[in-house]
Coordinates of C-alpha atoms and ligand atoms in Angstrom, one line a residue:
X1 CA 0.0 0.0 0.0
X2 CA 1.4 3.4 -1.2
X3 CA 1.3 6.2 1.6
X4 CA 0.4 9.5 0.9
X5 CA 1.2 12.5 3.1
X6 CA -1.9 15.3 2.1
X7 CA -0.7 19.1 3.7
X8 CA -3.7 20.6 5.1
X9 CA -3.1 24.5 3.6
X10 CA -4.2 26.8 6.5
X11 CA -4.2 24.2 9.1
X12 CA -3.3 26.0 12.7
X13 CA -3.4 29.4 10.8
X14 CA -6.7 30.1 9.7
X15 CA -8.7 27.8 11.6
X16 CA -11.5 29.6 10.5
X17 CA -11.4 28.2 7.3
X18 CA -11.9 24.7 8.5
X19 CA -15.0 25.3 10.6
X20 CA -16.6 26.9 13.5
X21 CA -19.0 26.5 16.4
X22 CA -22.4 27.7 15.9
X23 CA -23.4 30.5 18.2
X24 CA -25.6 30.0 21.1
X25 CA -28.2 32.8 21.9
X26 CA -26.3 34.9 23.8
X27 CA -23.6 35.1 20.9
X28 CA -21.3 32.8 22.8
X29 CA -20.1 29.9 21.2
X30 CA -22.2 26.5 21.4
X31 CA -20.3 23.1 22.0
X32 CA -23.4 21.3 20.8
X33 CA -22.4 22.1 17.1
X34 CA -19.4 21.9 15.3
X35 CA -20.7 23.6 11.9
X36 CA -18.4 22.9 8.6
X37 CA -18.6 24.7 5.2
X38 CA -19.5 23.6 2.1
X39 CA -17.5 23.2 -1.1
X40 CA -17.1 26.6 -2.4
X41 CA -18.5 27.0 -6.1
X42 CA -15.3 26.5 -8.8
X43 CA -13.2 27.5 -10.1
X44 CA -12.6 28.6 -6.3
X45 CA -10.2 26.1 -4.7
X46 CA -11.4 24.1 -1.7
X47 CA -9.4 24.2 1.1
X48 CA -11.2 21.3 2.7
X49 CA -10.2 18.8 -0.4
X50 CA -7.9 16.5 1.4
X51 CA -9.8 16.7 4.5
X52 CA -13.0 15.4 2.1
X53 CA -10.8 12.9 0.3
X54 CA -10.1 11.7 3.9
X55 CA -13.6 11.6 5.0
X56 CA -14.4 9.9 2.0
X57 CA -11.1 6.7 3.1
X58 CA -12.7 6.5 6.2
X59 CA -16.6 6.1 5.8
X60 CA -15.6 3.4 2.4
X61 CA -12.9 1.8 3.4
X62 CA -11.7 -0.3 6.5
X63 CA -8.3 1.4 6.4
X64 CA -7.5 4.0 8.8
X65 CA -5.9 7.9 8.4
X66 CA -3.7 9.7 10.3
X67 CA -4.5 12.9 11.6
X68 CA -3.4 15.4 13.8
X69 CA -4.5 16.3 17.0
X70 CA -3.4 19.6 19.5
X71 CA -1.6 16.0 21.6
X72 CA -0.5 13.9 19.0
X73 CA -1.0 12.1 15.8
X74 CA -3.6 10.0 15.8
X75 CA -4.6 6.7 13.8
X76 CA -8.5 6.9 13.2
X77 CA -11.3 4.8 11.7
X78 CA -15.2 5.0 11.9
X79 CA -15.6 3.9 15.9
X80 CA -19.3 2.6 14.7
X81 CA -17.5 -0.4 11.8
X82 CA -16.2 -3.2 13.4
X83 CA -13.4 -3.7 10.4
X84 CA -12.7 -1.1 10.5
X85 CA -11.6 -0.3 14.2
X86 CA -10.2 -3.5 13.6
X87 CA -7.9 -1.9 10.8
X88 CA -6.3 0.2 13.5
X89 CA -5.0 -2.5 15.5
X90 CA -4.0 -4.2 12.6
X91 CA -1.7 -1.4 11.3
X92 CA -0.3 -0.6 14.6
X93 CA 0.4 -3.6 15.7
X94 CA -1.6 -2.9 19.1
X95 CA -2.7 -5.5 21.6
X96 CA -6.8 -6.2 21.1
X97 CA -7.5 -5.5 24.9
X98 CA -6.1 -2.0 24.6
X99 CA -9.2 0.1 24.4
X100 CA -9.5 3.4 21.9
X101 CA -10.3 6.7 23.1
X102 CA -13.4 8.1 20.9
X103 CA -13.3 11.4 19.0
X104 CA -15.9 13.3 18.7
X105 CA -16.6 16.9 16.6
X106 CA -18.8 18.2 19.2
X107 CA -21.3 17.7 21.9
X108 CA -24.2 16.7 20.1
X109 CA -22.2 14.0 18.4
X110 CA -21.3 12.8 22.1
X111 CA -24.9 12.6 23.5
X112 CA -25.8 10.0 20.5
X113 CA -23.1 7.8 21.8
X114 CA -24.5 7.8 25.0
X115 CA -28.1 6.8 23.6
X116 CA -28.5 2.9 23.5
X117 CA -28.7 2.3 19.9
X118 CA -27.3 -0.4 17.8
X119 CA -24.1 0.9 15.2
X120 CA -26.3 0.8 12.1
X121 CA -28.9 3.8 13.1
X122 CA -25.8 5.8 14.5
X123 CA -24.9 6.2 11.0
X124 CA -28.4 7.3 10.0
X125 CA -28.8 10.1 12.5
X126 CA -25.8 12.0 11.1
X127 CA -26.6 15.7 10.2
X128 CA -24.9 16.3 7.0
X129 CA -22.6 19.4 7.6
X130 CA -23.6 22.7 7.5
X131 CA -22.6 26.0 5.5
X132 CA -20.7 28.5 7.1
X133 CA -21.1 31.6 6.4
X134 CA -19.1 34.6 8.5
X135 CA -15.4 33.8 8.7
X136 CA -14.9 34.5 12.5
X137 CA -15.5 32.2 14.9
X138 CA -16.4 33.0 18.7
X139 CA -13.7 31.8 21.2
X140 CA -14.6 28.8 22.8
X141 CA -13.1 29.5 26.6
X142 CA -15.7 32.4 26.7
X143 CA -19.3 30.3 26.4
X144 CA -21.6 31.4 29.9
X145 CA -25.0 29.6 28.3
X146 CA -25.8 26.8 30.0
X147 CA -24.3 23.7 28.1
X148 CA -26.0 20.8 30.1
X149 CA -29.8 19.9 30.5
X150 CA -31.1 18.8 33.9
X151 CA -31.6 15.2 32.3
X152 CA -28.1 15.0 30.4
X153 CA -27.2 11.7 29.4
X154 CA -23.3 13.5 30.1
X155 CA -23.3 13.2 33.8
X156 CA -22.7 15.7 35.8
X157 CA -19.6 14.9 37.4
X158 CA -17.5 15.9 33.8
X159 CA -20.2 19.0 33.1
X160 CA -17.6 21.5 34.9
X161 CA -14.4 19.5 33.2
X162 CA -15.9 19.8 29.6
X163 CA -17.0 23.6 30.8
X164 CA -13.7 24.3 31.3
X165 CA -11.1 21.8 29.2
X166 CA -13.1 20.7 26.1
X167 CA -12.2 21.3 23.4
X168 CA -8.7 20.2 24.5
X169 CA -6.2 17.4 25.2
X170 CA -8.7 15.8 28.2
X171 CA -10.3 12.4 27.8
X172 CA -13.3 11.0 30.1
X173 CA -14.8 7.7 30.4
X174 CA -18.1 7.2 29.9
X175 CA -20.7 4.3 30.7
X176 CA -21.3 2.7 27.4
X177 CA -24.8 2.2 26.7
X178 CA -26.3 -1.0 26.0
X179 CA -27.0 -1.7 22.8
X180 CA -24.2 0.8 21.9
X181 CA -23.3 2.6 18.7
X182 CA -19.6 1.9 19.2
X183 CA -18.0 -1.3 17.1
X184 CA -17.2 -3.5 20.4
X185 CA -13.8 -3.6 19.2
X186 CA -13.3 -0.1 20.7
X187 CA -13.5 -0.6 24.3
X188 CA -11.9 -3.8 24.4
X189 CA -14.8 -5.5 26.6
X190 CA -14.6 -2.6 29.0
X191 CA -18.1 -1.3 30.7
X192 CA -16.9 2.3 29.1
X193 CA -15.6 4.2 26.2
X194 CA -12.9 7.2 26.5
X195 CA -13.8 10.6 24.8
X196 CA -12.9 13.6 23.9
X197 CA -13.2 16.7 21.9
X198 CA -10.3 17.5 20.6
X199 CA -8.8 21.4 20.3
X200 CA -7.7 20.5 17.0
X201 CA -10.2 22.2 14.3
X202 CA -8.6 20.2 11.5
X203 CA -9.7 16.8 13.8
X204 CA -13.1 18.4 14.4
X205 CA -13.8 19.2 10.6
X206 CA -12.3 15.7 10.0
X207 CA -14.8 13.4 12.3
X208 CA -17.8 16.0 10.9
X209 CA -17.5 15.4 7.5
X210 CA -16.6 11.9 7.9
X211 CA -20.0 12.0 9.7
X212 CA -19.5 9.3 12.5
X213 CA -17.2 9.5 15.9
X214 CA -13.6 8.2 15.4
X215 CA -11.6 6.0 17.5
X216 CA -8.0 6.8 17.3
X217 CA -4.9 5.7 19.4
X218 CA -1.8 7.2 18.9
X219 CA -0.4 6.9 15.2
X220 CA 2.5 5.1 15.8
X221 CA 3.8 1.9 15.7
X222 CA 3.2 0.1 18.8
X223 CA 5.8 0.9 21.7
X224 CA 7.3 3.7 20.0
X225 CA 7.3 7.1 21.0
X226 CA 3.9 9.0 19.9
X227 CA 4.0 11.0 16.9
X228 CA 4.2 15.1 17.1
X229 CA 4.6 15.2 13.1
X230 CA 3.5 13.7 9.8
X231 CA 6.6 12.3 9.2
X232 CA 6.6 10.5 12.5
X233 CA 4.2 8.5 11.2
X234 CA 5.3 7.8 7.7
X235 CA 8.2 6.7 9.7
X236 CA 6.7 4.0 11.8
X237 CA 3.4 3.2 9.6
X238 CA 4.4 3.2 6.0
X239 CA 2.8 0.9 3.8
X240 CA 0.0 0.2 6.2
X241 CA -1.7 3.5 5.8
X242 CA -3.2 4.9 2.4
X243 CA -3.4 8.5 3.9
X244 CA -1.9 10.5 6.7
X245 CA -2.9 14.5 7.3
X246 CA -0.7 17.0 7.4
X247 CA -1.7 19.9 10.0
X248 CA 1.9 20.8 11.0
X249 CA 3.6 19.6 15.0
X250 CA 1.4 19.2 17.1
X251 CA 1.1 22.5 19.8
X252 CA 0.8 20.2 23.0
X253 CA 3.2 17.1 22.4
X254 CA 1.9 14.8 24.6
X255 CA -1.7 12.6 25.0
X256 CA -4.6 13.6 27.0
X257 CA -5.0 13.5 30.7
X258 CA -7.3 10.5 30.9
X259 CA -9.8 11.0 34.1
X260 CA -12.3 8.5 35.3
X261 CA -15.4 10.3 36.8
X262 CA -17.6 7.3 37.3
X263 CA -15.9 6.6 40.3
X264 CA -15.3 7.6 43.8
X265 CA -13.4 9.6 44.4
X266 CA -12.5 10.4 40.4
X267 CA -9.4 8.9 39.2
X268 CA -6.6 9.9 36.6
X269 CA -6.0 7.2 34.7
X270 CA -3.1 9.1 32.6
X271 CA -1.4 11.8 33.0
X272 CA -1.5 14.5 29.9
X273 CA -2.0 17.7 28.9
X274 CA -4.2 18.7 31.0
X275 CA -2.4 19.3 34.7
X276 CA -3.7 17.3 38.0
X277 CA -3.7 20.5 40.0
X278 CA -6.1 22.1 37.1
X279 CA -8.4 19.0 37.5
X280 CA -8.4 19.5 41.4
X281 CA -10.0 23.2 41.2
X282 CA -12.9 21.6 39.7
X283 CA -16.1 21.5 41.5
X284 CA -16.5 17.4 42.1
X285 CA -12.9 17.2 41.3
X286 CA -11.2 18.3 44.3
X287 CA -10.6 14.9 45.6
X288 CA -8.7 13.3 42.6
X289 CA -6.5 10.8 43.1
X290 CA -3.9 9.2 40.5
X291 CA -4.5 5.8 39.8
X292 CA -1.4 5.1 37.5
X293 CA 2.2 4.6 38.1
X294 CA 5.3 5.4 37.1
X295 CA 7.7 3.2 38.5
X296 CA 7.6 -0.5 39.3
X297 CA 6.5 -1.2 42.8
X298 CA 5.5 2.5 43.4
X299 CA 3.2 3.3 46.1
X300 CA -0.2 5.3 44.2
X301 CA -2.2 7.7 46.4
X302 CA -0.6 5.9 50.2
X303 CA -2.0 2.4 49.3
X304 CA 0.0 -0.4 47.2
X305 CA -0.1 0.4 43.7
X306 CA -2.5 -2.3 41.8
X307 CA -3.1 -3.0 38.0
X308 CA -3.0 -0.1 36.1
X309 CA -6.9 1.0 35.4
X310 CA -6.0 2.7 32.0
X311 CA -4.9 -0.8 29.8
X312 CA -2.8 0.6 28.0
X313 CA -0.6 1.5 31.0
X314 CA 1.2 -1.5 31.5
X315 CA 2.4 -1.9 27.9
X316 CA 6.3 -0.9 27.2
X317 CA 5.7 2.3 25.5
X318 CA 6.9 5.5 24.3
X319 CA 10.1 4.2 23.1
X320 CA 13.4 4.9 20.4
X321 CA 15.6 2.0 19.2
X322 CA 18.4 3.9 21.5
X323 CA 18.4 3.0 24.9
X324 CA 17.2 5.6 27.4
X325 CA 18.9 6.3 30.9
X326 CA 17.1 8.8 32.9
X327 CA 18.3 11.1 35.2
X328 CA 15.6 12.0 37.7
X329 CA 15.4 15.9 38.4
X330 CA 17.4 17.2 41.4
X331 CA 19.7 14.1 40.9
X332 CA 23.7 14.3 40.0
X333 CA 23.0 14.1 36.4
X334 CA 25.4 14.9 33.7
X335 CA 27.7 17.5 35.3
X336 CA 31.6 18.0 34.6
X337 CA 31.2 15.1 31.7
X338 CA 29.9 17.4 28.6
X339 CA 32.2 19.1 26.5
X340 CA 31.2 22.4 24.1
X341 CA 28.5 21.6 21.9
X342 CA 28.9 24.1 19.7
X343 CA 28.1 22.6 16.3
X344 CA 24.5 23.5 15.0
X345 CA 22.9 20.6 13.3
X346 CA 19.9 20.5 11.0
X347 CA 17.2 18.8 12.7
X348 CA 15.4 18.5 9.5
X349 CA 11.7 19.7 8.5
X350 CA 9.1 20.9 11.0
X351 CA 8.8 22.9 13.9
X352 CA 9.8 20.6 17.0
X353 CA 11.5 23.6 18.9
X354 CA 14.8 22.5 19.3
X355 CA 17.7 22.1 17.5
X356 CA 20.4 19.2 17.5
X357 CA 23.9 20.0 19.0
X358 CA 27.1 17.9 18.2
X359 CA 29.6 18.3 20.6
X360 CA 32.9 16.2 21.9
X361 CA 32.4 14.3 25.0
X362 CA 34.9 14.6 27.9
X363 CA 36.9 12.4 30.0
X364 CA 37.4 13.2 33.6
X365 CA 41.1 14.4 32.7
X366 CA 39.2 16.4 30.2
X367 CA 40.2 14.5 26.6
X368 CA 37.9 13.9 24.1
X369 CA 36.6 10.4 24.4
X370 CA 35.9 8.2 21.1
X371 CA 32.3 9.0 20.8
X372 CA 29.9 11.7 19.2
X373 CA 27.7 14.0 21.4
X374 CA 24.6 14.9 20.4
X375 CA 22.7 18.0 23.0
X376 CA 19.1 18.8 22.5
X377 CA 18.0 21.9 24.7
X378 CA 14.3 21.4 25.3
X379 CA 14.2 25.1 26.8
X380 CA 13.2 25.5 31.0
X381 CA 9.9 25.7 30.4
X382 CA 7.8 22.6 31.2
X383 CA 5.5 22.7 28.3
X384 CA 8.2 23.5 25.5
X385 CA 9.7 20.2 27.1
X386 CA 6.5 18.4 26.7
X387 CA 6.4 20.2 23.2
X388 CA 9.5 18.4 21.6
X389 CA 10.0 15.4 23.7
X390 CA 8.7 13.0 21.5
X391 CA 10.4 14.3 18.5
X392 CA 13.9 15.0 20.3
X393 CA 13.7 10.8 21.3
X394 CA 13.0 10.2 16.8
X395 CA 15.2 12.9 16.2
X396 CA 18.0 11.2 17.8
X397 CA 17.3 8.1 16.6
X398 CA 17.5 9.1 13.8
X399 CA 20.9 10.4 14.0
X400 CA 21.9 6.9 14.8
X401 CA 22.4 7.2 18.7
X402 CA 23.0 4.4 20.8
X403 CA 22.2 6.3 24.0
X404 CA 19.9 8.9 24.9
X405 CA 20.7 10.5 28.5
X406 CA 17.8 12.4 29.6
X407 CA 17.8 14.7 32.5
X408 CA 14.6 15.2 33.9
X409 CA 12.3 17.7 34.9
X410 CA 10.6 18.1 38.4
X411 CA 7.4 15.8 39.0
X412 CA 4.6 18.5 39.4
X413 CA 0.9 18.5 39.2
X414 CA 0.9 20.0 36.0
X415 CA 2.6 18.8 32.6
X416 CA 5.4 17.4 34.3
X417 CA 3.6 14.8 35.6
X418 CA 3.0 13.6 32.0
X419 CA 6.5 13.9 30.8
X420 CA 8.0 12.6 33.4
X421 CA 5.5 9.6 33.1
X422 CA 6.4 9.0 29.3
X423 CA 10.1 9.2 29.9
X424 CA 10.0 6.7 32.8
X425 CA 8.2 4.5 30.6
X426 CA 10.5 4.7 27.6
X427 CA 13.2 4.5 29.8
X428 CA 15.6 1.3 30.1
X429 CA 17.4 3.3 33.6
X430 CA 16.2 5.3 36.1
X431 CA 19.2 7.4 37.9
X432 CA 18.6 9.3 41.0
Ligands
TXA501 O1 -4.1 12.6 23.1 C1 -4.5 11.5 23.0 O2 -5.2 10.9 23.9 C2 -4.2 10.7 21.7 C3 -4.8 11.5 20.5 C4 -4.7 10.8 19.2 O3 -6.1 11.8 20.8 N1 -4.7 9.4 21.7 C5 -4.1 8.4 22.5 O4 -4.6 7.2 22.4 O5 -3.1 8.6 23.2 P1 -3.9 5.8 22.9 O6 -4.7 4.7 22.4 O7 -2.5 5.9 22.5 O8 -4.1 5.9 24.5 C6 -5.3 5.7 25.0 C7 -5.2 5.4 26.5 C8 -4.7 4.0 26.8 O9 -3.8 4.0 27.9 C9 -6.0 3.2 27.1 O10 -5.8 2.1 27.9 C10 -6.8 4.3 27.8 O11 -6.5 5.5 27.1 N2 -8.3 4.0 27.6 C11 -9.0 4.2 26.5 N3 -10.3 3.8 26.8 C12 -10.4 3.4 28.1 C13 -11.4 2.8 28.9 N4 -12.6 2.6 28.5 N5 -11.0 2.5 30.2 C14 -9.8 2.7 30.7 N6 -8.8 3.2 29.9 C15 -9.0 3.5 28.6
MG502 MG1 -0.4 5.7 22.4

């Protein structure tokens, strides 16, 4: 199978262009809708075409398309058609009992999923997209009309989450009704299904006018890191896809913060993009404990740490062909053993925020040993760290490293908690 990378022209530029929210009463914008334009008449070009070529793959074909998201690249197929959900494990190489988290374009697409109904009418209760007509979209932070109904089939527990977070890099699980919508291979015989609304208006445009929610892990191969670019994926998935999107890096660089609201007290399953300590100002929220782990043996929340509740937690993950050794933060680290690093390297298309040193590496007696340095600067802040970790791990790689000493960055409540989770994962050595 040939695979075609498709550049998305506009795509986090003009997202205006893509689609917008429809406007609630009060002029604020309305979650409920996720409105997309129509073809505009020719000879005008459509800026939409490869976003309707890949609507058109996914609702004919059991082969999936990558697509970015504000996280991550992901790998998506119609979550409604058993083959193909089934194509995404197949081309990723992921274990069945790994569940998919569920995009949706908006709320309204949500509530249906939520409605027992068997796969077949899901598809006929799709609203086919809607003209757009004014260019400028309302921002989404701002909406104060009520979003929820007394008798929402969301429940209330995530109402003051999605208030806040959606769209955005935040996933909740949801009871999944029964008869549901959703192919069974999505939740991997789990009683619920992960969602989100992703920030992404290309992702949004994407699920609309392929008219049907889509399941989509990560798009790359299976135990490699995620991917923050196109290429990324091309990388790990060529041949097995017919189609990946082109919408640039990705702003956040790592997954969603995957909550569980359905018990008590609420649970984060992952850590993501969205910080603990954000979570925690939340009405219903304040509570949270973390119900994943890091380290082998670690002790979660005061009691012994058990399975991890998110299934795709205890999978090797997030991993280059190099090995990893990790310096915790605060630890001895690297000091008195790097030389000048003074020789710029390309790092090559893209816009991963960082650029690739070489360097010498010294001895104690301060000679040059026999080996090439490579230095990436993530930057001090937290979230350009998060940013270009993934593509820092491929980049080297791809420069042929054998080892990849990471220092890390302080465990906090906020993005650090996801970084710091990904690198311990992906690492093979944990130094204090
Ligand atoms: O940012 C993201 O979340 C990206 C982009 C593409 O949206 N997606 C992503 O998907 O990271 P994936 O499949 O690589 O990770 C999904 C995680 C896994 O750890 C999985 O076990 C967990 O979410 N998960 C999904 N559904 C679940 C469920 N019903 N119960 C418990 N955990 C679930
Ligand atoms: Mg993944």
């Amino acid at each position: 199978m040939e695979t075609r990378i498709l550049k998305v022209p506009l795509a986090g530029k003009d997202d205006a262009v893509l689609g917008r929210w429809a406007t609630a009463p009060d002029g604020t914008p309305d979650l409920n809708t996720w409105e997309v334009p129509s073809p505009p008449p020719p000879p005008s070009a459509d800026p939409l075409a490869p976003l309707r070529e890949a609507a058109h793959l996914l609702r004919t074909t059991p082969v999936p398309v990558a697509f970015p998201t504000e996280t991550v690249y992901g790998l998506g197929a119609d979550a409604t058609r058993s083959d193909a959900v089934r194509g995404i494990f197949a081309a990723k190489g992921r274990p069945a009992d790994n569940p998919l988290i569920v995009h949706i374009s908006d709320l309204s697409m949500l509530r249906r999923l939520l409605t027992p109904s068997p796969p077949q009418q899901q598809q006929e209760h799709q609203p086919a997209p809607q003209p757009v007509s004014s260019p400028s979209s309302p921002s989404p932070q701002s909406h104060s009309q009520p979003l929820f109904t007394a008798d929402d089939p969301i429940p209330a527990i995530y109402h003051p989450l999605i208030t806040r977070f959606w769209p955005g890099p935040l996933t909740i699980l949801l009871p999944r009704p029964t008869p549901s919508p959703l192919a069974p291979e999505v939740t991997a015989s789990q009683p619920t299904f992960g969602a989100r609304l992703p920030a992404s208006a290309l992702a949004r445009t994407l699920i609309a006018l392929a008219g049907a929610p889509l399941a989509a892990p990560s798009a790359n191969a299976s135990t490699r890191p995620s991917p923050t670019a196109a290429r990324h994926v091309r990388d790990d998935l060529r041949g097995r896809v017919a189609l990946v999107l082109d919408g640039g890096a990705c702003a956040v660089g790592v997954e969603s913060t995957v909550v569980d609201g359905l018990c008590v007290p609420p649970a984060v399953l992952r850590p993501g993009g969205v910080g603990i300590e954000e979570l925690r100002s939340c009405p219903g929220w304040e509570g949270v404990v973390k119900a994943y782990e890091d380290r082998e043996h670690a002790v979660v929340d005061g009691a012994a740490a058990a399975a991890p509740r998110a299934p795709g937690m205890k999978y090797k993950h997030y991993s280059p062909r190099a090995r990893v050794v990790l310096f915790e933060a605060g630890g001895r680290g690297r000091k008195g053993v790097v030389g000048p690093a003074d020789d710029a390297a390309a790092d090559g298309e893209g816009d991963p925020g960082f650029v690739v040193r070489e360097g010498a590496l010294l001895g104690a007696d301060g000679t040059e040993m026999g080996c090439r340095l490579l230095d990436v600067d993530l930057g001090e802040d937290v979230r350009a760290v998060a940013h270009g970790l993934f593509a820092a791990l491929r980049e080297l790689d791809s420069l042929g490293a054998d080892v990849i000493f990471v220092e890390g960055v302080s465990d906090g409540d906020d993005i650090a908690a996801a970084v710091m989770n990904r690198l311990r994962k992906a690492a093979s050595e944990i130094r204090a």
